Coordinates of C-alpha atoms and ligand atoms in Angstrom, one line a residue:
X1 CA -14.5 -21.5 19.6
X2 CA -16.5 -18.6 20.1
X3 CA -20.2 -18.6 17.8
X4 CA -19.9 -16.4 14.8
X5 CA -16.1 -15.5 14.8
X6 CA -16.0 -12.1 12.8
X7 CA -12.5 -12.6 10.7
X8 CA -10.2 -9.2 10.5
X9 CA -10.4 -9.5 6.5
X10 CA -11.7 -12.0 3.8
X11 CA -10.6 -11.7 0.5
X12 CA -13.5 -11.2 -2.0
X13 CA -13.1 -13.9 -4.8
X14 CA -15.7 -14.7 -6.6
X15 CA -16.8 -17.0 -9.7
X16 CA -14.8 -15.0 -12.0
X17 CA -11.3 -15.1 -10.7
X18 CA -11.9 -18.5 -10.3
X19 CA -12.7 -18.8 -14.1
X20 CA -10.3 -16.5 -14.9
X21 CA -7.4 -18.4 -13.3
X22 CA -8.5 -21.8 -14.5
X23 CA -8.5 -20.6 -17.9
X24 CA -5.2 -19.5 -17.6
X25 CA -3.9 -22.6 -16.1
X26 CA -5.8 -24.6 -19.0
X27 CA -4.1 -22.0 -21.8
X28 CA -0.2 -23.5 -21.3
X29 CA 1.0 -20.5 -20.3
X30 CA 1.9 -19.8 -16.6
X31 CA 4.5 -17.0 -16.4
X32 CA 4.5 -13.4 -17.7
X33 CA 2.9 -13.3 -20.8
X34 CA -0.3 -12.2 -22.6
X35 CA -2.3 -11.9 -19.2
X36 CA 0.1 -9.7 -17.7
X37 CA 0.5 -7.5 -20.4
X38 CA -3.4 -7.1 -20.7
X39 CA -3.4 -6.1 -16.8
X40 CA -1.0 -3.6 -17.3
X41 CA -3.0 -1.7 -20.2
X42 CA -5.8 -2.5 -18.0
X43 CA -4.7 -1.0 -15.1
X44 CA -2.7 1.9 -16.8
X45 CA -6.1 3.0 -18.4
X46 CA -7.7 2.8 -14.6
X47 CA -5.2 5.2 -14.3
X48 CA -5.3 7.3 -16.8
X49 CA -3.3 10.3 -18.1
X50 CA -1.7 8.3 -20.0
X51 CA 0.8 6.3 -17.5
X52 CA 2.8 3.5 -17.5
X53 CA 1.8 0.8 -15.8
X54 CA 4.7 -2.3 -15.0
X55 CA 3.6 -5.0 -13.1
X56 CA 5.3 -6.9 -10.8
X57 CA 5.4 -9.5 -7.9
X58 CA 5.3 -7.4 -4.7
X59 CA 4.8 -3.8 -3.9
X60 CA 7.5 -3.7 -2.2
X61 CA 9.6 -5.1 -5.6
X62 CA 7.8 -1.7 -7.0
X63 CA 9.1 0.4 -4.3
X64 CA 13.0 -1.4 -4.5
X65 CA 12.8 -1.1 -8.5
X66 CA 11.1 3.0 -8.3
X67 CA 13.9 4.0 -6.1
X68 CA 16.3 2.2 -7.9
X69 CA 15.3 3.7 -11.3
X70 CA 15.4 7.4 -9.5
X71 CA 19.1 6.6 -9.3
X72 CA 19.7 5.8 -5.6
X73 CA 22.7 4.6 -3.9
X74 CA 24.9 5.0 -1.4
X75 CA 24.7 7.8 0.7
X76 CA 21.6 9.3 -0.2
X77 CA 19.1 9.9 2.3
X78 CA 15.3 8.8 1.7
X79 CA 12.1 10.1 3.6
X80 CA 10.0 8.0 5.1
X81 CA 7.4 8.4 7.7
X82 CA 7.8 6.2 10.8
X83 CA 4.2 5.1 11.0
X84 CA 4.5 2.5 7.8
X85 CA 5.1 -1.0 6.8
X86 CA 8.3 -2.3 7.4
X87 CA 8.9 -2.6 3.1
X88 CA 8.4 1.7 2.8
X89 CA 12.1 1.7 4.4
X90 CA 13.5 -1.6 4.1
X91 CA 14.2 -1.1 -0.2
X92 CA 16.0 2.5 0.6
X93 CA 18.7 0.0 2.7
X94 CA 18.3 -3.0 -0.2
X95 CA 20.0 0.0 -2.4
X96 CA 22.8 1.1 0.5
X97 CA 20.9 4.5 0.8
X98 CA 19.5 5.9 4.5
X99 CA 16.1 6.1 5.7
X100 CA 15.4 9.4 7.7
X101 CA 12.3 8.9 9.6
X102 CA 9.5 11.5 9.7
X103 CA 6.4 11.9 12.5
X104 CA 3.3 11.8 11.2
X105 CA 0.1 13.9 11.6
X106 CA -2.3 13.0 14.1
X107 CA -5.5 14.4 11.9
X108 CA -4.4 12.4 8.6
X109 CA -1.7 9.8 9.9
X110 CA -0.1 10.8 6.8
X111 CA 3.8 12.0 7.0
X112 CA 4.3 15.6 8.7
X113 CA 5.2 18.1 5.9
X114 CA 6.8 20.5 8.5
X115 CA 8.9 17.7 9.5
X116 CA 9.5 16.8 6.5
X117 CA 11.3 19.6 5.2
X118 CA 13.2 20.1 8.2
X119 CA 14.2 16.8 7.5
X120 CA 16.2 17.7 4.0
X121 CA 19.7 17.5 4.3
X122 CA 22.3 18.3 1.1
X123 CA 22.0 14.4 0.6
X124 CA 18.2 13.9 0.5
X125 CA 17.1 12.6 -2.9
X126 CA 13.6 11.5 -2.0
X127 CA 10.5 11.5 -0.1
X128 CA 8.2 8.5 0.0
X129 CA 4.5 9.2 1.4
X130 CA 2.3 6.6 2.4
X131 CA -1.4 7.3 2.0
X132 CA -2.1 6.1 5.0
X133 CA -5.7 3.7 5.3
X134 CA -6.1 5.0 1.8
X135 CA -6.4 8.8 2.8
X136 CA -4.2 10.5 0.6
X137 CA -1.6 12.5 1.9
X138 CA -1.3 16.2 0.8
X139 CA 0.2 15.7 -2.6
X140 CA 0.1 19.6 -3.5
X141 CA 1.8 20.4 -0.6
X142 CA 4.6 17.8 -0.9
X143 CA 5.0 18.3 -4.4
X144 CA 5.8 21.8 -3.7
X145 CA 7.8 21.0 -1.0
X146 CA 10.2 18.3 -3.2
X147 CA 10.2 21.0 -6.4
X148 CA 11.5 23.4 -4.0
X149 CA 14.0 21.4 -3.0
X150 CA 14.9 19.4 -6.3
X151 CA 13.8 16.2 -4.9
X152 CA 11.6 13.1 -6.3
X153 CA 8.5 11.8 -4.9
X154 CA 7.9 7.8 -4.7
X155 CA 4.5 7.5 -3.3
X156 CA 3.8 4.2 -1.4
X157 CA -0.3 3.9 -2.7
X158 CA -0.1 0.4 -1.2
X159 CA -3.8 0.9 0.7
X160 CA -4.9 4.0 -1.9
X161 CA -6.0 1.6 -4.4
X162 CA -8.6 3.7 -5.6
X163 CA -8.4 7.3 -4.2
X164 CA -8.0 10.9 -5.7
X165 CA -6.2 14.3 -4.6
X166 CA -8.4 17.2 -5.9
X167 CA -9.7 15.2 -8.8
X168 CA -6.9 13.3 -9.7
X169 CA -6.4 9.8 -9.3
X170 CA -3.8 8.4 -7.0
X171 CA -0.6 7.4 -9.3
X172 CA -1.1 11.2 -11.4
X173 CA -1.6 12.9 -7.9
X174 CA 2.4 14.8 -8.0
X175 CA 4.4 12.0 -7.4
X176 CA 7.3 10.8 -10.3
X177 CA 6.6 6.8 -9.5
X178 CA 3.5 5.0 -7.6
X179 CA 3.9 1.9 -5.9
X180 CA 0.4 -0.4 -5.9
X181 CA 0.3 -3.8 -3.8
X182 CA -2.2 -6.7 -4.8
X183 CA -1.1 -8.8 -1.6
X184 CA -4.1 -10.7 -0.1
X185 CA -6.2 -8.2 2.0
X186 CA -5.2 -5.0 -0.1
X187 CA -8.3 -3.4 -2.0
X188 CA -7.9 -5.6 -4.6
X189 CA -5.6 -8.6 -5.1
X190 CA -3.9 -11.8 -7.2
X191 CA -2.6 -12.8 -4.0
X192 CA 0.7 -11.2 -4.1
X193 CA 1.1 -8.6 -6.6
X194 CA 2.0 -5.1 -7.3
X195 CA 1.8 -2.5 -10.0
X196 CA 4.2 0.3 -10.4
X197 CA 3.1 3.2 -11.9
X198 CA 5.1 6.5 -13.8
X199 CA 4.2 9.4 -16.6
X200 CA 8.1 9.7 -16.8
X201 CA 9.8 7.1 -20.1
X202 CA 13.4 7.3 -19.0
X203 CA 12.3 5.2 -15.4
X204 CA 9.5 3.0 -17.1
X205 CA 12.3 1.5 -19.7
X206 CA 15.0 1.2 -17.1
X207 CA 12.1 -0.1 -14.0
X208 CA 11.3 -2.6 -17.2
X209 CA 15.1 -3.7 -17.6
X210 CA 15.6 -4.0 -14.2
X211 CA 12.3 -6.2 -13.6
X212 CA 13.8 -9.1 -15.1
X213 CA 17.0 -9.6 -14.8
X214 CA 18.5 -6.5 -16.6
X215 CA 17.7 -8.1 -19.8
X216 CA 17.9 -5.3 -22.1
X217 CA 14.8 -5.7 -24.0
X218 CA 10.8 -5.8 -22.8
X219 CA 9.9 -9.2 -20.9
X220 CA 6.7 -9.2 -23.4
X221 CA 8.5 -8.7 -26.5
X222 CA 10.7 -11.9 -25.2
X223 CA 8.2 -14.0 -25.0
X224 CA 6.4 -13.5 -27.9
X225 CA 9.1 -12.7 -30.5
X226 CA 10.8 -16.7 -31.3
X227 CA 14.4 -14.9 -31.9
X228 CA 14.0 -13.0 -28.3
X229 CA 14.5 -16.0 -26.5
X230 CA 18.0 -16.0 -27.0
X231 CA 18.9 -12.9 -29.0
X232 CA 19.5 -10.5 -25.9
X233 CA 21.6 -8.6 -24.6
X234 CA 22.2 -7.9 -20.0
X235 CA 23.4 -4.8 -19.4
X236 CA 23.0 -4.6 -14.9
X237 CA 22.2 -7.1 -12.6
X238 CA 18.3 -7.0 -12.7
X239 CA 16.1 -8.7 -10.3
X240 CA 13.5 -11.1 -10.8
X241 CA 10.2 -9.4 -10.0
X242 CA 7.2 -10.3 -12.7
X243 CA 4.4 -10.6 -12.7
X244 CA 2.4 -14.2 -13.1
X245 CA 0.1 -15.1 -15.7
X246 CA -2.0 -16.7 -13.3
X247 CA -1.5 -13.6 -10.7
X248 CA -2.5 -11.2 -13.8
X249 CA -5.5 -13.3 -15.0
X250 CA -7.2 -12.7 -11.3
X251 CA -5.8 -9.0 -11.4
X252 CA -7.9 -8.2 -14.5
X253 CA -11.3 -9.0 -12.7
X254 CA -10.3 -7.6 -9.6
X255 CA -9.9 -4.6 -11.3
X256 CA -12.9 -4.9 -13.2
X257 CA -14.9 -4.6 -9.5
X258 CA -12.2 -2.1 -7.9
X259 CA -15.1 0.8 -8.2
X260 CA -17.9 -1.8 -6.4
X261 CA -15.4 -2.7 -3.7
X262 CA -14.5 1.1 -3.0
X263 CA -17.9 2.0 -2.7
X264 CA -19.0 -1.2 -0.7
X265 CA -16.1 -0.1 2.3
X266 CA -17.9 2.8 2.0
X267 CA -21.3 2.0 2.9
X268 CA -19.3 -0.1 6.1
X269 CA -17.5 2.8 6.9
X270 CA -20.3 5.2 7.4
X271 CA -22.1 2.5 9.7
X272 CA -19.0 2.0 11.6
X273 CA -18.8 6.1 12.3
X274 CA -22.2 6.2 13.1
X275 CA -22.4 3.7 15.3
X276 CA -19.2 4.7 17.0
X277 CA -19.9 8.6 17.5
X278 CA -20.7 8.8 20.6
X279 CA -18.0 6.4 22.2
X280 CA -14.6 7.4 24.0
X281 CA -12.6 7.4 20.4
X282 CA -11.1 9.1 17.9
X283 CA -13.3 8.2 14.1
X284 CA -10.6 7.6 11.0
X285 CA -9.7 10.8 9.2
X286 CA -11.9 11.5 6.7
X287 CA -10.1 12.6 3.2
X288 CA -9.6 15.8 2.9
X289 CA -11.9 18.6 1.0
X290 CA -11.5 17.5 -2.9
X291 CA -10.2 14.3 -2.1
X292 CA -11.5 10.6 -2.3
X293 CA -10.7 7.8 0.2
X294 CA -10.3 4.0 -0.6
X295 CA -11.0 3.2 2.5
X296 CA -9.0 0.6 2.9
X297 CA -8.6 0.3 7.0
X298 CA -11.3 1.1 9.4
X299 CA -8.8 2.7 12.6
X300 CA -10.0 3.0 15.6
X301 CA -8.4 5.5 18.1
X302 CA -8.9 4.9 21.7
X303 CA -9.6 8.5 24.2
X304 CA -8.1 8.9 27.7
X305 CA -11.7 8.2 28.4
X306 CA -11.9 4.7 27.3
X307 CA -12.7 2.1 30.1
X308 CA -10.2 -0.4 29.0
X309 CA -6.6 -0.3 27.3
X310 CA -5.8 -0.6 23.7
X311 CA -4.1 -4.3 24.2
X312 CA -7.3 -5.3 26.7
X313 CA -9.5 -4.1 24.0
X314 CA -8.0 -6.6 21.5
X315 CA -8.1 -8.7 23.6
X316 CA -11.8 -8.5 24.1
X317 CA -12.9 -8.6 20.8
X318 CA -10.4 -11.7 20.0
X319 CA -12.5 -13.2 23.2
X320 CA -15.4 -12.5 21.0
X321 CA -14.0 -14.1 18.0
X322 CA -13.5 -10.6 16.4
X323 CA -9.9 -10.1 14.4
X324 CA -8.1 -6.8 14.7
X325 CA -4.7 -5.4 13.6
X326 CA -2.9 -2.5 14.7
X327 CA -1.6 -0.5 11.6
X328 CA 1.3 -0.5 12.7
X329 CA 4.1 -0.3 15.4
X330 CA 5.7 2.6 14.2
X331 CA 9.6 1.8 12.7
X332 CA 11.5 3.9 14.9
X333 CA 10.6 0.8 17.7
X334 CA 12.0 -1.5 15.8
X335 CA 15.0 -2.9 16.7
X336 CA 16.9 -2.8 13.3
X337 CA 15.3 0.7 12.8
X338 CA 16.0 1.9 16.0
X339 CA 20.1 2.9 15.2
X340 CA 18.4 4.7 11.9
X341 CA 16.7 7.4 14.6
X342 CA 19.5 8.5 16.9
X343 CA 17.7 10.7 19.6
X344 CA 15.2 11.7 17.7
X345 CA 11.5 11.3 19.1
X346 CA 7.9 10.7 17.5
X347 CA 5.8 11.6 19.5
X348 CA 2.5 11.3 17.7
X349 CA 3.3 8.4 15.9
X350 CA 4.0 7.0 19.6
X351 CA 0.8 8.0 20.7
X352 CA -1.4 6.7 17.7
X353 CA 0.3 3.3 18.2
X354 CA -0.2 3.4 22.0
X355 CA -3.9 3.8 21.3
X356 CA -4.9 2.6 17.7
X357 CA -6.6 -0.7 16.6
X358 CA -8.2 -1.8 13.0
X359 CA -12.0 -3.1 12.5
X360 CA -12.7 -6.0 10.5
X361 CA -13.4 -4.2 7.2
X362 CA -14.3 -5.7 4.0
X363 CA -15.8 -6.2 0.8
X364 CA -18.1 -9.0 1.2
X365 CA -18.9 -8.3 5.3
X366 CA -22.2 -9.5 5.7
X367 CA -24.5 -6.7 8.3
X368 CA -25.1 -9.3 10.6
X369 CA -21.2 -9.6 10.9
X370 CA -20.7 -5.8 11.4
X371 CA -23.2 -5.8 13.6
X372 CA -21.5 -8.4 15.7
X373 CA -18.4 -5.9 16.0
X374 CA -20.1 -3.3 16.9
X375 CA -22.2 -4.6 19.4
X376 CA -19.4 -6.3 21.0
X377 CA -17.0 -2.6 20.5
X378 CA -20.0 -0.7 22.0
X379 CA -20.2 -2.9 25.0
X380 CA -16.3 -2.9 25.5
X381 CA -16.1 0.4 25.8
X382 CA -19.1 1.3 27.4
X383 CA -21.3 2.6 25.0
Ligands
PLP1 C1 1.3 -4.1 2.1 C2 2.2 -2.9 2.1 C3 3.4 -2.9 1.5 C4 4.0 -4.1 0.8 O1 3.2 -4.7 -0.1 P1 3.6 -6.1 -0.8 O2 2.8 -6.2 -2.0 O3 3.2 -7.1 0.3 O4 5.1 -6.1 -1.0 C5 4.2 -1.7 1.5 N1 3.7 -0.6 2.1 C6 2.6 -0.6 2.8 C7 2.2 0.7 3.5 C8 1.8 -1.7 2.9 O5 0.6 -1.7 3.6

């Protein structure tokens, strides 16, 4: 064991969760319910502009029940940039539809528009941007892009959690449905969790059938109506994607300190680019003018100039007792993807992958932590 390990992310739980989830375990009532709702009114009016806001057990059951609710099926084709987490593609295939993959831009890491719309074919139905780190792609740019082609946006907001495109928050920012995850070392969390997130009614109601079961009425107005328990109706084959109680009860506080955390990765960020500028890397991109960043990974490029490789690097720190992750192997490498790609190349998300690697970032970091990393980064690469 190496002396003061530096972990790559601790969660930031605090009296009040606990409370929170004890009260709720002491209350009788365990599933969906009265917490859940209040998270989603909660959440919605985080928002604002008047959203929807469904919540659900995974981001990624957001994404499935988003694309399913656009109508997808079988030979459609969905766009999705290569340099993502596995769940951005894998709920186009849980619906029979294709994933076309996109590059991404080395200056935001956020899917190439260019590419993009050489991408559309006659079967395209939607694009799905990730807001990579929790930069926010250009959603002015893409939303022109999908209106002159007749398409839908689903925006993957799994690491934007909270960020803005030119004064609008993430979830209002051009996209028809937003996909939020609350999984353990998001920007905010019930452990696993995920909020989706839509102006439009016709794909709230049927995201809100589909959510449970294809039941044909709202899960809430189940369980508090006594005839609802067994006067319903199941019109489609619905999943089983709600949201817990207990999960919701946590949600709610997190929320409550989603602004503190934001600004907290902040204040690491700007000690991180400081204290990196003069070394053999590329800094994160910063959000672009207008924008706000949630800052939710701190990503590390390595320059042709660097003294050691990417995978030596890790290594070092892990020597060190310092966690890392690299965001992410892009999908076009990975085996099941790979027949999705035929011969088509990515070079840039190649390159970032070749090179990248993620800081321990988060909310309650202590200095002398931070320090520790970059101490230990500056005297890996030379600095
Ligand atoms: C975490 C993550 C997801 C999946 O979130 P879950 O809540 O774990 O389902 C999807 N996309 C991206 C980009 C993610 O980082």
């Amino acid at each position: 064991m190496t002396a003061n390990p530096v972990p790559f992310f601790r969660p930031s739980i605090g009296e009040e969760e606990i409370a929170a989830v004890t009260e709720c375990l002491r209350s009788g009532w365990l599933t969906t319910g009265p917490k859940a709702h209040a998270f989603e009114e909660a959440f919605a009016a985080y928002i604002g502009g008047g959203v929807t806001a469904i919540a659900v057990n995974s981001a990624t059951a957001a994404l499935h029940l988003g694309l399913e609710a656009l109508g997808i099926g079988p030979g459609d084709e969905v766009i999705v940039p290569t340099l993502t987490f596995t769940a951005t593609a894998e709920v186009v295939r849980y619906l029979g539809a294709t994933p076309v993959f996109v590059d991404v831009e080395a200056e935001s890491l956020c899917i190439d528009l260019a590419l993009t719309e050489a991408a559309i074919s006659e079967r395209t139905r939607v694009i799905m941007p990730v807001h990579f780190a929790g930069r926010m792609c250009d959603m002015t740019g893409l939303r022109a892009l999908a209106d002159r082609h007749g398409l839908r946006i689903l925006d993957d907001a799994a690491h934007a959690l909270p960020a803005s495109h030119q004064g609008v928050s993430v979830g209002l920012a051009g996209a028809d449905v937003t996909s939020f995850s609350f999984y353990a070392n998001k920007t905010m969390t019930t452990g696993e969790g995920g909020m989706l997130v839509t102006r439009d009614a016709d794909l709230a109601a049927r995201v809100r059938v589909m959510r449970l079961h294809g039941i044909d009425r709202d899960v809430f107005n189940r369980f508090s109506d006594p005839r609802a328990g067994w006067v319903y109706d199941v019109v489609a084959p619905g999943f089983k994607y709600n949201l817990t109680d207990i999960a919701a009860a946590m949600g709610l506080v997190q929320l409550r300190r989603a602004d503190d955390f934001v600004a907290l990765r902040a204040g690491r960020v700007a000690r991180y680019d400081a204290a990196f500028a003069d070394l053999p890397v590329l800094l994160p991109p910063k959000a672009a003018e207008g924008d706000t960043h949630s800052h939710h990974l701190y990503i590390l490029r390595l320059t042709e100039a660097a003294p050691v490789s990417r995978d030596d690097f890790i290594l070092a720190l892990k020597a060190e007792g310092i966690g890392t992750s690299v965001h992410y192997r892009p999908l076009h490498q990975m085996t099941f993807w790979k027949d999705y790609c035929g011969n088509k190349t990515f070079p840039v998300a190649d390159a970032i992958f070749d090179t990248c690697v993620s800081l321990p970032l988060f909310m309650d970091m202590h200095d002398a932590e931070q320090e520790r990393v970059i101490a230990v980064v500056r005297q890996v690469l030379g600095g």
